């Protein structure tokens, strides 16, 4: 009988400790992705702006700031918000379209430096992505 009490105590303790812990929610997790509605727009390659564009005006009239989560698209409306998902890694970033481009064949979006860092493509420079329009 004493052994059953000890086993029961360990089971209760295990559930109590498990209930008190939290899981770390990483950027681009499925929980975060499902927190907003989005519609598939296009797929292709994403790259990011070079250093020489910092401080220059964008098509929206705003000055390009590499630290903001922005991007350039040839077709998406200015000021729209899109989710850019790396097809290989599943990581994603939500950016605001504030410029036109890229003007390289096969590329569908140019990301700011901050967005490229969040997506994890700074070393690669270019990656295959899917672009989704985010509904506010």
Backbone as a chain_set.jsonl record, in Angstrom:
{"seq": "XXXXXXXXXXXXXXXXXXXXXXXXXXXXXXXXXXXXXXXXXXXXXXXXXXXXXXXXXXXXXXXXXXXXXXXXXXXXXXXXXXXXXXXXXXXXXXXXXXXXXXXXXXXXXXXXXXXXXXXXXXXXXXXXXXXXXXXX", "coords": {"N": [[0.819, -1.192, 0.0], [1.95, 1.23, 0.783], [3.817, 1.588, -1.253], [2.15, 2.052, -3.468], [1.092, 4.53, -2.742], [3.386, 6.132, -2.892], [4.017, 5.918, -5.62], [1.697, 7.082, -6.695], [2.017, 9.672, -5.657], [4.337, 10.524, -7.033], [3.347, 10.531, -9.658], [1.353, 12.535, -9.521], [2.995, 14.687, -8.801], [4.603, 14.833, -11.09], [2.704, 15.624, -13.079], [1.985, 18.095, -11.998], [4.405, 19.571, -12.114], [4.799, 19.527, -14.886], [2.618, 21.028, -15.743], [3.303, 23.535, -14.88], [5.284, 24.482, -16.49], [6.427, 26.25, -19.445], [6.419, 26.406, -23.023], [8.937, 27.468, -25.289], [8.214, 29.901, -27.62], [9.104, 30.132, -30.807], [10.26, 32.414, -33.366], [8.369, 32.388, -36.223], [6.966, 30.103, -35.675], [4.376, 27.547, -35.784], [2.207, 28.234, -34.186], [2.347, 31.02, -34.091], [2.091, 31.622, -36.779], [-0.533, 30.947, -37.328], [-1.917, 32.979, -36.151], [-2.907, 35.009, -37.65], [-4.821, 35.801, -40.592], [-4.089, 34.714, -43.909], [-3.418, 34.796, -47.456], [-2.343, 32.906, -50.194], [-0.11, 34.254, -52.599], [2.131, 34.294, -54.475], [5.05, 32.459, -55.653], [8.609, 32.172, -55.655], [11.879, 33.563, -55.922], [13.517, 35.186, -53.206], [15.418, 38.03, -52.309], [17.691, 40.407, -50.802], [17.938, 43.945, -50.061], [20.87, 45.759, -51.001], [23.678, 47.377, -49.318], [23.946, 49.984, -50.325], [21.439, 51.168, -50.637], [20.367, 52.235, -48.337], [18.829, 54.962, -46.724], [17.872, 56.075, -49.044], [15.075, 57.227, -51.055], [11.999, 55.356, -51.265], [9.547, 53.765, -53.438], [7.165, 54.354, -52.21], [7.569, 56.767, -51.105], [8.667, 56.892, -48.628], [11.727, 56.862, -46.727], [14.252, 54.453, -47.241], [14.926, 52.234, -44.681], [17.137, 50.045, -43.375], [16.693, 48.683, -41.02], [13.998, 48.285, -40.628], [11.042, 46.232, -41.079], [10.461, 45.754, -44.094], [9.707, 45.589, -47.669], [10.22, 45.113, -51.237], [8.14, 44.866, -54.076], [7.095, 43.941, -57.352], [4.449, 43.677, -58.072], [2.607, 43.607, -55.894], [0.356, 45.637, -53.937], [1.395, 48.877, -52.793], [2.067, 49.491, -49.368], [0.764, 47.217, -48.503], [0.595, 44.323, -46.377], [2.618, 41.495, -46.154], [3.307, 37.999, -45.752], [6.321, 36.374, -45.86], [7.6, 33.34, -46.628], [10.179, 31.043, -46.142], [10.696, 28.399, -48.197], [12.272, 26.115, -47.818], [13.152, 26.106, -45.081], [10.928, 26.813, -43.6], [10.74, 29.038, -42.039], [9.467, 32.36, -41.436], [8.575, 35.789, -42.198], [6.829, 38.801, -41.554], [6.19, 41.517, -43.582], [6.025, 44.966, -44.732], [5.024, 46.196, -47.833], [6.798, 48.597, -49.471], [8.127, 49.507, -51.661], [9.197, 49.229, -55.122], [10.216, 46.522, -57.184], [11.919, 43.35, -57.09], [14.28, 43.765, -59.76], [15.354, 41.573, -61.086], [15.471, 38.637, -62.922], [13.253, 36.019, -62.058], [13.108, 36.616, -59.377], [10.863, 37.489, -56.798], [10.495, 39.153, -54.656], [12.137, 41.694, -52.778], [13.815, 41.968, -49.819], [14.125, 43.941, -46.802], [17.131, 44.49, -44.863], [16.699, 43.836, -42.156], [14.435, 42.165, -42.357], [15.505, 40.096, -43.911], [17.365, 39.077, -42.109], [15.636, 38.081, -40.096], [14.414, 36.086, -41.563], [16.558, 34.509, -42.006], [18.419, 34.529, -44.14], [20.763, 35.86, -44.674], [23.369, 34.899, -45.154], [23.049, 33.189, -47.378], [21.84, 34.854, -49.261], [19.945, 34.646, -51.365], [16.814, 32.997, -51.581], [14.349, 30.407, -52.02], [10.961, 31.235, -51.87], [7.58, 31.523, -50.566], [4.926, 33.761, -50.974], [2.515, 35.435, -49.094], [-0.48, 37.25, -48.84], [-1.359, 39.228, -46.152], [-4.217, 39.418, -44.213], [-5.678, 42.086, -42.579]], "CA": [[0.0, 0.0, 0.0], [2.845, 2.386, 0.839], [4.403, 1.728, -2.583], [1.138, 2.686, -4.315], [1.025, 5.944, -2.359], [4.586, 6.792, -3.415], [3.846, 6.004, -7.072], [0.665, 8.092, -6.923], [2.609, 10.971, -5.353], [5.225, 10.874, -8.148], [2.52, 10.855, -10.826], [0.76, 13.852, -9.272], [4.092, 15.652, -8.854], [4.985, 14.963, -12.501], [1.706, 16.462, -13.757], [2.067, 19.449, -11.45], [5.595, 20.211, -12.679], [4.554, 19.708, -16.323], [1.64, 22.104, -15.926], [3.913, 24.814, -14.507], [6.308, 24.88, -17.456], [5.947, 26.797, -20.711], [7.298, 26.13, -24.153], [9.45, 28.668, -25.935], [7.6, 30.135, -28.924], [10.132, 30.695, -31.672], [9.818, 33.2, -34.509], [8.004, 31.548, -37.347], [6.344, 28.866, -35.231], [3.036, 27.337, -36.314], [1.26, 28.984, -33.366], [2.383, 32.419, -34.505], [1.62, 31.713, -38.158], [-1.984, 30.848, -37.336], [-2.513, 34.079, -35.414], [-3.465, 35.971, -38.598], [-5.262, 35.199, -41.851], [-3.24, 35.04, -45.046], [-3.79, 34.182, -48.726], [-1.187, 32.706, -51.07], [-0.03, 35.174, -53.733], [3.085, 33.844, -55.488], [6.292, 31.859, -55.173], [9.778, 32.532, -56.457], [13.065, 33.789, -55.106], [13.64, 36.434, -52.451], [16.765, 38.517, -52.018], [17.547, 41.58, -49.937], [18.568, 45.184, -50.517], [22.279, 45.971, -50.689], [23.996, 48.489, -48.409], [23.859, 51.275, -50.996], [20.08, 51.7, -50.701], [19.988, 52.861, -47.059], [18.664, 56.409, -46.77], [17.302, 56.521, -50.324], [13.611, 57.148, -51.06], [11.354, 54.195, -51.875], [8.407, 54.12, -54.294], [6.075, 54.86, -51.367], [7.948, 58.086, -50.613], [9.403, 56.723, -47.37], [13.164, 56.614, -46.862], [14.573, 53.066, -46.916], [15.626, 51.991, -43.419], [17.429, 48.612, -43.344], [16.263, 48.103, -39.749], [12.547, 48.07, -40.598], [10.57, 45.042, -41.789], [9.836, 46.217, -45.331], [10.114, 44.837, -48.856], [9.85, 45.633, -52.548], [7.454, 43.923, -54.958], [6.673, 44.545, -58.619], [3.012, 43.53, -58.302], [1.759, 43.795, -54.708], [0.067, 47.05, -53.666], [2.188, 49.556, -51.764], [1.52, 49.518, -48.008], [0.16, 45.944, -48.108], [1.432, 43.491, -45.509], [2.734, 40.135, -46.666], [4.135, 37.036, -45.043], [7.282, 35.745, -46.762], [7.985, 32.071, -45.996], [11.26, 30.281, -46.766], [10.154, 27.082, -48.515], [13.141, 25.055, -47.296], [13.249, 26.081, -43.617], [9.644, 27.074, -42.959], [10.769, 30.32, -41.321], [8.744, 33.4, -42.147], [8.599, 37.148, -41.67], [5.764, 39.654, -42.085], [6.777, 42.796, -43.999], [5.166, 45.926, -45.425], [5.521, 46.547, -49.168], [6.938, 50.057, -49.584], [8.973, 49.846, -52.801], [9.036, 48.425, -56.33], [11.353, 45.679, -57.5], [13.269, 43.41, -57.644], [14.362, 43.77, -61.214], [16.205, 40.448, -61.475], [14.606, 37.549, -63.371], [12.997, 34.938, -61.114], [12.925, 37.115, -58.01], [9.527, 38.044, -56.606], [10.475, 40.118, -53.561], [13.403, 42.157, -52.197], [13.582, 42.216, -48.396], [15.054, 44.803, -46.065], [18.143, 43.72, -44.131], [16.063, 43.296, -40.943], [13.575, 41.051, -42.761], [16.391, 39.006, -44.342], [17.914, 38.474, -40.886], [14.566, 37.293, -39.466], [14.188, 34.916, -42.404], [17.771, 33.695, -41.933], [19.022, 34.364, -45.478], [21.875, 36.794, -44.853], [24.537, 34.213, -45.733], [22.696, 32.67, -48.704], [21.556, 35.974, -50.148], [18.73, 34.384, -52.137], [16.168, 31.749, -51.183], [13.013, 30.14, -52.587], [9.941, 31.638, -50.902], [6.173, 31.683, -50.9], [4.467, 35.059, -50.482], [1.103, 35.421, -48.724], [-1.053, 38.534, -48.462], [-1.903, 39.152, -44.792], [-5.468, 40.16, -44.028], [-5.648, 42.786, -41.286]], "C": [[0.866, 1.26, 0.0], [3.478, 2.647, -0.531], [3.415, 2.404, -3.545], [1.006, 4.171, -3.998], [2.211, 6.723, -2.922], [4.472, 6.959, -4.931], [2.817, 7.074, -7.415], [1.222, 9.495, -6.701], [3.532, 11.427, -6.49], [4.433, 11.243, -9.403], [1.908, 12.236, -10.681], [1.828, 14.933, -9.371], [4.529, 15.895, -10.299], [4.004, 15.867, -13.252], [1.746, 17.898, -13.268], [3.244, 20.205, -12.064], [5.398, 20.467, -14.174], [3.605, 20.863, -16.587], [2.236, 23.473, -15.641], [4.965, 25.289, -15.499], [5.654, 25.461, -18.697], [6.919, 26.402, -21.802], [7.723, 27.441, -24.766], [8.832, 28.774, -27.324], [8.617, 30.831, -29.81], [9.501, 31.46, -32.822], [9.53, 32.26, -35.661], [7.357, 30.242, -36.941], [4.938, 28.754, -35.8], [1.999, 28.106, -35.51], [1.197, 30.432, -33.818], [1.8, 32.573, -35.907], [0.094, 31.708, -38.206], [-2.662, 32.0, -36.617], [-3.058, 35.164, -36.341], [-3.859, 35.241, -39.878], [-4.345, 35.632, -42.989], [-3.678, 34.232, -46.271], [-2.557, 34.089, -49.608], [-1.258, 33.65, -52.267], [0.877, 34.619, -54.829], [4.268, 33.144, -54.828], [7.397, 32.218, -56.151], [10.956, 32.726, -55.529], [13.024, 35.156, -54.437], [15.113, 36.748, -52.272], [16.597, 39.69, -51.07], [18.349, 42.746, -50.487], [20.049, 45.221, -50.128], [22.469, 47.201, -49.813], [23.763, 49.859, -49.037], [22.474, 51.905, -51.034], [19.645, 52.413, -49.426], [19.927, 54.373, -47.208], [18.08, 56.941, -48.066], [15.78, 56.4, -50.293], [13.11, 55.884, -51.763], [10.189, 54.678, -52.733], [7.24, 54.687, -53.491], [6.348, 56.277, -50.871], [8.699, 58.04, -49.295], [10.879, 56.493, -47.679], [13.445, 55.17, -46.444], [15.416, 53.002, -45.658], [15.87, 50.491, -43.322], [16.954, 47.918, -42.071], [14.773, 47.847, -39.64], [12.174, 46.833, -41.411], [9.749, 45.473, -43.005], [10.345, 45.382, -46.503], [9.662, 45.561, -50.114], [9.208, 44.515, -53.359], [7.049, 44.654, -56.23], [5.155, 44.593, -58.741], [2.125, 43.819, -57.097], [1.529, 45.276, -54.431], [0.994, 47.63, -52.592], [1.38, 49.593, -50.474], [0.81, 48.223, -47.612], [1.149, 45.185, -47.232], [1.422, 42.074, -46.057], [3.603, 39.292, -45.745], [5.019, 36.368, -46.088], [7.824, 34.515, -46.044], [9.079, 31.387, -46.804], [10.762, 28.85, -46.964], [10.966, 25.972, -47.859], [13.099, 24.961, -45.773], [11.914, 26.249, -42.91], [9.601, 28.368, -42.161], [10.034, 31.372, -42.135], [8.904, 34.736, -41.452], [7.44, 37.906, -42.316], [6.36, 41.033, -42.35], [5.706, 43.679, -44.639], [5.803, 46.267, -46.768], [5.58, 48.071, -49.268], [7.781, 50.484, -50.789], [8.654, 48.921, -53.97], [10.339, 47.704, -56.648], [11.025, 44.268, -57.054], [13.228, 43.317, -59.165], [15.378, 42.751, -61.709], [15.27, 39.291, -61.811], [14.476, 36.454, -62.308], [12.777, 35.383, -59.684], [11.567, 37.794, -57.889], [9.477, 39.109, -55.521], [11.895, 40.43, -53.107], [13.111, 42.558, -50.758], [14.547, 43.251, -47.844], [16.054, 43.907, -45.339], [17.522, 43.084, -42.891], [15.187, 42.089, -41.273], [14.411, 39.849, -43.192], [17.01, 38.305, -43.137], [16.877, 37.594, -40.21], [14.308, 36.006, -40.248], [15.403, 33.984, -42.41], [18.47, 33.509, -43.264], [20.22, 35.278, -45.708], [23.09, 36.127, -45.497], [24.261, 33.748, -47.163], [22.486, 33.786, -49.713], [20.261, 35.847, -50.923], [18.146, 33.067, -51.652], [14.805, 31.629, -51.84], [11.973, 30.433, -51.512], [8.537, 31.502, -51.479], [5.735, 32.989, -50.264], [2.956, 34.992, -50.271], [0.667, 36.834, -48.357], [-1.713, 38.366, -47.101], [-3.153, 40.01, -44.721], [-5.448, 40.787, -42.646], [-6.917, 42.586, -40.512]], "O": [[0.561, 2.233, -0.689], [3.654, 3.801, -0.922], [3.818, 3.243, -4.351], [0.825, 4.982, -4.906], [2.05, 7.854, -3.38], [4.793, 8.02, -5.465], [3.035, 7.881, -8.319], [0.931, 10.407, -7.475], [3.508, 12.599, -6.868], [4.809, 12.165, -10.127], [1.941, 13.028, -11.622], [1.589, 15.985, -9.965], [4.794, 17.033, -10.686], [4.42, 16.77, -13.977], [1.558, 18.824, -14.056], [3.094, 21.352, -12.486], [5.791, 21.521, -14.674], [3.777, 21.599, -17.559], [1.714, 24.479, -16.122], [5.485, 26.396, -15.358], [4.482, 25.204, -18.975], [8.085, 26.104, -21.543], [6.966, 28.412, -24.767], [8.92, 27.837, -28.117], [8.953, 31.993, -29.583], [8.362, 31.2, -33.21], [10.365, 31.431, -36.022], [7.207, 29.349, -37.775], [4.367, 29.748, -36.249], [1.014, 28.583, -36.073], [0.114, 31.009, -33.917], [1.097, 33.543, -36.187], [-0.502, 32.392, -39.038], [-3.886, 31.994, -36.486], [-3.619, 36.149, -35.86], [-3.3, 34.194, -40.205], [-3.882, 36.772, -43.027], [-4.23, 33.139, -46.147], [-1.815, 35.059, -49.759], [-2.315, 33.829, -52.872], [0.454, 34.484, -55.978], [4.461, 33.223, -53.615], [7.147, 32.526, -57.316], [11.018, 32.115, -54.462], [12.564, 36.142, -55.014], [15.943, 35.854, -52.105], [15.495, 39.948, -50.585], [19.294, 42.577, -51.258], [20.425, 44.763, -49.049], [21.533, 47.971, -49.594], [23.413, 50.804, -48.33], [22.341, 53.065, -51.425], [18.644, 53.129, -49.439], [20.844, 54.994, -47.746], [17.819, 58.139, -48.178], [15.247, 55.554, -49.575], [13.714, 55.409, -52.725], [9.88, 55.869, -52.75], [6.414, 55.421, -54.034], [5.472, 56.916, -50.287], [9.301, 59.032, -48.886], [11.235, 55.996, -48.748], [12.942, 54.71, -45.419], [16.475, 53.624, -45.568], [14.913, 49.727, -43.199], [16.826, 46.694, -42.046], [14.32, 47.253, -38.662], [12.903, 46.437, -42.321], [8.521, 45.547, -42.956], [11.273, 44.585, -46.365], [8.846, 46.482, -50.072], [9.663, 43.372, -53.337], [6.702, 45.834, -56.197], [4.621, 45.456, -59.438], [0.983, 44.242, -57.274], [2.422, 46.09, -54.668], [1.331, 46.96, -51.616], [0.155, 49.714, -50.498], [0.3, 48.129, -46.496], [2.363, 45.37, -47.326], [0.37, 41.522, -46.38], [4.498, 39.791, -45.062], [4.52, 35.854, -47.09], [8.434, 34.629, -44.981], [8.928, 31.174, -48.007], [10.441, 28.168, -45.991], [10.395, 24.986, -47.392], [13.02, 23.861, -45.226], [11.777, 25.871, -41.747], [8.545, 28.755, -41.662], [9.978, 31.297, -43.363], [9.307, 34.816, -40.292], [7.112, 37.679, -43.48], [6.957, 41.643, -41.463], [4.637, 43.21, -45.03], [6.989, 46.592, -46.831], [4.56, 48.752, -49.166], [8.113, 51.66, -50.936], [7.923, 47.943, -53.814], [11.427, 48.226, -56.405], [9.884, 44.028, -56.659], [12.256, 42.846, -59.756], [16.157, 43.02, -62.623], [14.357, 39.001, -61.038], [15.472, 36.019, -61.73], [12.304, 34.601, -58.859], [11.167, 38.571, -58.756], [8.525, 39.887, -55.462], [12.749, 39.545, -53.056], [12.248, 43.4, -50.511], [15.654, 43.416, -48.357], [15.839, 42.701, -45.219], [17.787, 41.918, -42.599], [15.199, 41.098, -40.543], [14.067, 38.71, -42.877], [17.164, 37.083, -43.137], [17.191, 36.48, -39.792], [14.02, 34.963, -39.661], [15.291, 32.814, -42.774], [19.056, 32.455, -43.51], [20.646, 35.445, -46.851], [23.769, 36.75, -46.312], [25.106, 33.886, -48.047], [22.898, 33.684, -50.869], [19.553, 36.835, -51.118], [18.883, 32.13, -51.346], [14.18, 32.634, -52.178], [12.08, 29.949, -50.385], [8.337, 31.384, -52.688], [6.128, 33.294, -49.138], [2.213, 34.552, -51.148], [1.378, 37.535, -47.637], [-2.534, 37.468, -46.913], [-3.148, 41.176, -45.116], [-5.227, 40.096, -41.651], [-7.054, 43.107, -39.405]]}, "num_chains": 1, "name": "protein.A"}
